[in-house]
């Protein structure tokens, strides 16, 4: 958490990096275990969870900007 007022880009960057890493690992694991339609469904589900998590990370970083003012 930075001491500067405004959008906390450090926190947002760390959250995005973590979400990207975890999503990539899960997609690789899914590609090894599933094939065909099952892989497509799994990849979409994992991608949607990653997207929602990134949106929540953005809201957390924006919320810290609101709290700082």
Rosetta silent file (secondary structure, phi, psi, omega in degrees, C-alpha in Angstrom):
SEQUENCE: XXXXXXXXXXXXXXXXXXXXXXXXXXXXXXXXXXXXXXXXXXXXXXXXXXXXXXXXXXXXXXXXXXXXX
SCORE:     score description
SCORE:     0.000 S_00000001
   1 L     0.000  122.739 -178.436    0.000    0.000    0.000 S_00000001
   2 L   -85.323  159.383 -179.559    1.579    3.250   -1.059 S_00000001
   3 L   -90.610   -5.899 -178.942    1.425    6.443    0.973 S_00000001
   4 L   -83.580  141.154  176.149    0.668    8.619   -2.039 S_00000001
   5 L   -71.652  154.075  179.139   -2.923    9.627   -2.716 S_00000001
   6 L   113.754 -171.758 -177.062   -4.492    8.397   -5.933 S_00000001
   7 L   -67.928  128.101 -177.455   -4.771    5.103   -7.760 S_00000001
   8 L   -84.462   88.067 -176.770   -2.476    2.456   -6.284 S_00000001
   9 H   -69.301  -29.621  178.041   -0.792    1.169   -9.452 S_00000001
  10 H   -63.715  -47.455  179.069    1.644   -0.999   -7.495 S_00000001
  11 H   -63.207  -44.274 -179.312   -1.125   -2.968   -5.834 S_00000001
  12 H   -63.255  -40.837  178.840   -3.040   -3.259   -9.104 S_00000001
  13 H   -63.791  -42.753  178.173    0.083   -4.448  -10.946 S_00000001
  14 H   -64.175  -41.154  178.969    0.822   -7.112   -8.339 S_00000001
  15 H   -64.550  -44.760  179.474   -2.757   -8.359   -8.441 S_00000001
  16 H   -63.033  -40.497  178.710   -2.731   -8.525  -12.259 S_00000001
  17 H   -63.530  -43.263  179.281    0.591  -10.371  -12.273 S_00000001
  18 H   -65.617  -44.890  179.120   -0.686  -12.901   -9.737 S_00000001
  19 H   -63.206  -42.293  178.550   -3.999  -13.405  -11.560 S_00000001
  20 H   -62.462  -42.621  179.768   -2.177  -13.798  -14.881 S_00000001
  21 H   -64.632  -48.573 -178.058    0.254  -16.346  -13.454 S_00000001
  22 H   -64.765  -41.116  178.518   -2.418  -18.445  -11.748 S_00000001
  23 H   -62.790  -42.062  179.111   -4.672  -18.343  -14.826 S_00000001
  24 H   -63.044  -44.257  179.077   -1.796  -19.436  -17.067 S_00000001
  25 H   -61.388  -45.123 -179.646   -0.900  -22.344  -14.785 S_00000001
  26 H   -66.168  -36.008  177.565   -4.504  -23.518  -14.658 S_00000001
  27 H   -66.715  -40.203  176.672   -4.851  -23.253  -18.438 S_00000001
  28 H   -63.829  -42.234  178.613   -1.704  -25.345  -18.951 S_00000001
  29 H   -65.449  -38.901  177.992   -2.959  -27.954  -16.490 S_00000001
  30 H   -66.151  -38.963  179.463   -6.356  -28.009  -18.173 S_00000001
  31 H   -64.356  -32.635  179.020   -4.751  -28.433  -21.603 S_00000001
  32 H   -75.026  -32.111 -173.989   -2.862  -31.483  -20.337 S_00000001
  33 H   -92.402  -33.316 -173.189   -5.895  -33.145  -18.765 S_00000001
  34 L  -114.766  161.066  175.997   -8.764  -32.300  -21.128 S_00000001
  35 L  -144.890  158.996  174.999   -9.263  -32.322  -24.873 S_00000001
  36 L    68.079 -134.447 -176.991  -11.831  -31.153  -27.390 S_00000001
  37 H   -65.582  -34.868  179.800  -15.018  -29.575  -26.125 S_00000001
  38 H   -63.097  -39.500  177.665  -14.166  -30.201  -22.474 S_00000001
  39 H   -65.585  -41.486 -179.969  -10.963  -28.160  -22.849 S_00000001
  40 H   -62.265  -43.382  178.221  -12.840  -25.304  -24.514 S_00000001
  41 H   -64.584  -44.000  178.706  -15.403  -25.192  -21.727 S_00000001
  42 H   -63.433  -41.162 -179.501  -12.680  -25.370  -19.083 S_00000001
  43 H   -65.461  -40.598  178.391  -10.604  -22.658  -20.752 S_00000001
  44 H   -66.085  -42.572  179.646  -13.580  -20.304  -20.958 S_00000001
  45 H   -62.815  -44.951  179.742  -14.493  -20.972  -17.329 S_00000001
  46 H   -65.481  -41.563  177.974  -10.925  -20.375  -16.141 S_00000001
  47 H   -62.514  -39.448  179.271  -10.658  -17.234  -18.260 S_00000001
  48 H   -67.466  -39.947  176.774  -13.888  -15.842  -16.853 S_00000001
  49 H   -63.046  -41.451  177.073  -12.747  -16.459  -13.284 S_00000001
  50 H   -63.048  -40.390  179.288   -9.465  -14.683  -14.105 S_00000001
  51 H   -65.335  -45.278  178.735  -11.332  -11.754  -15.642 S_00000001
  52 H   -62.985  -39.614  178.408  -13.659  -11.372  -12.659 S_00000001
  53 H   -64.719  -39.599  177.531  -10.673  -11.563  -10.306 S_00000001
  54 H   -65.753  -38.197  177.435   -8.867   -8.838  -12.287 S_00000001
  55 H   -64.187  -42.251  177.529  -11.977   -6.636  -12.124 S_00000001
  56 H   -63.766  -38.795  176.319  -12.131   -7.126   -8.356 S_00000001
  57 H   -61.426  -40.107  176.951   -8.418   -6.229   -8.154 S_00000001
  58 H   -63.707  -42.953  179.824   -9.124   -3.022  -10.035 S_00000001
  59 H   -65.484  -35.295  176.337  -11.954   -2.177   -7.667 S_00000001
  60 H   -65.372  -44.040  179.039   -9.717   -2.814   -4.658 S_00000001
  61 H   -66.314  -38.766  177.490   -7.027   -0.521   -6.078 S_00000001
  62 H   -69.068  -35.551  177.795   -9.628    2.139   -6.919 S_00000001
  63 H   -63.716  -35.753  177.434  -11.140    1.785   -3.448 S_00000001
  64 H   -68.361  -28.811  176.091   -7.797    2.553   -1.862 S_00000001
  65 H   -69.745  -38.233  178.416   -7.695    5.735   -3.963 S_00000001
  66 H   -68.800  -40.199  179.115  -11.104    6.753   -2.648 S_00000001
  67 H   -65.675  -28.950 -177.511  -10.080    5.999    0.939 S_00000001
  68 H   -74.200  -20.327 -178.277   -6.945    8.131    0.555 S_00000001
  69 L   -89.866    0.000    0.000   -8.983   11.248   -0.291 S_00000001
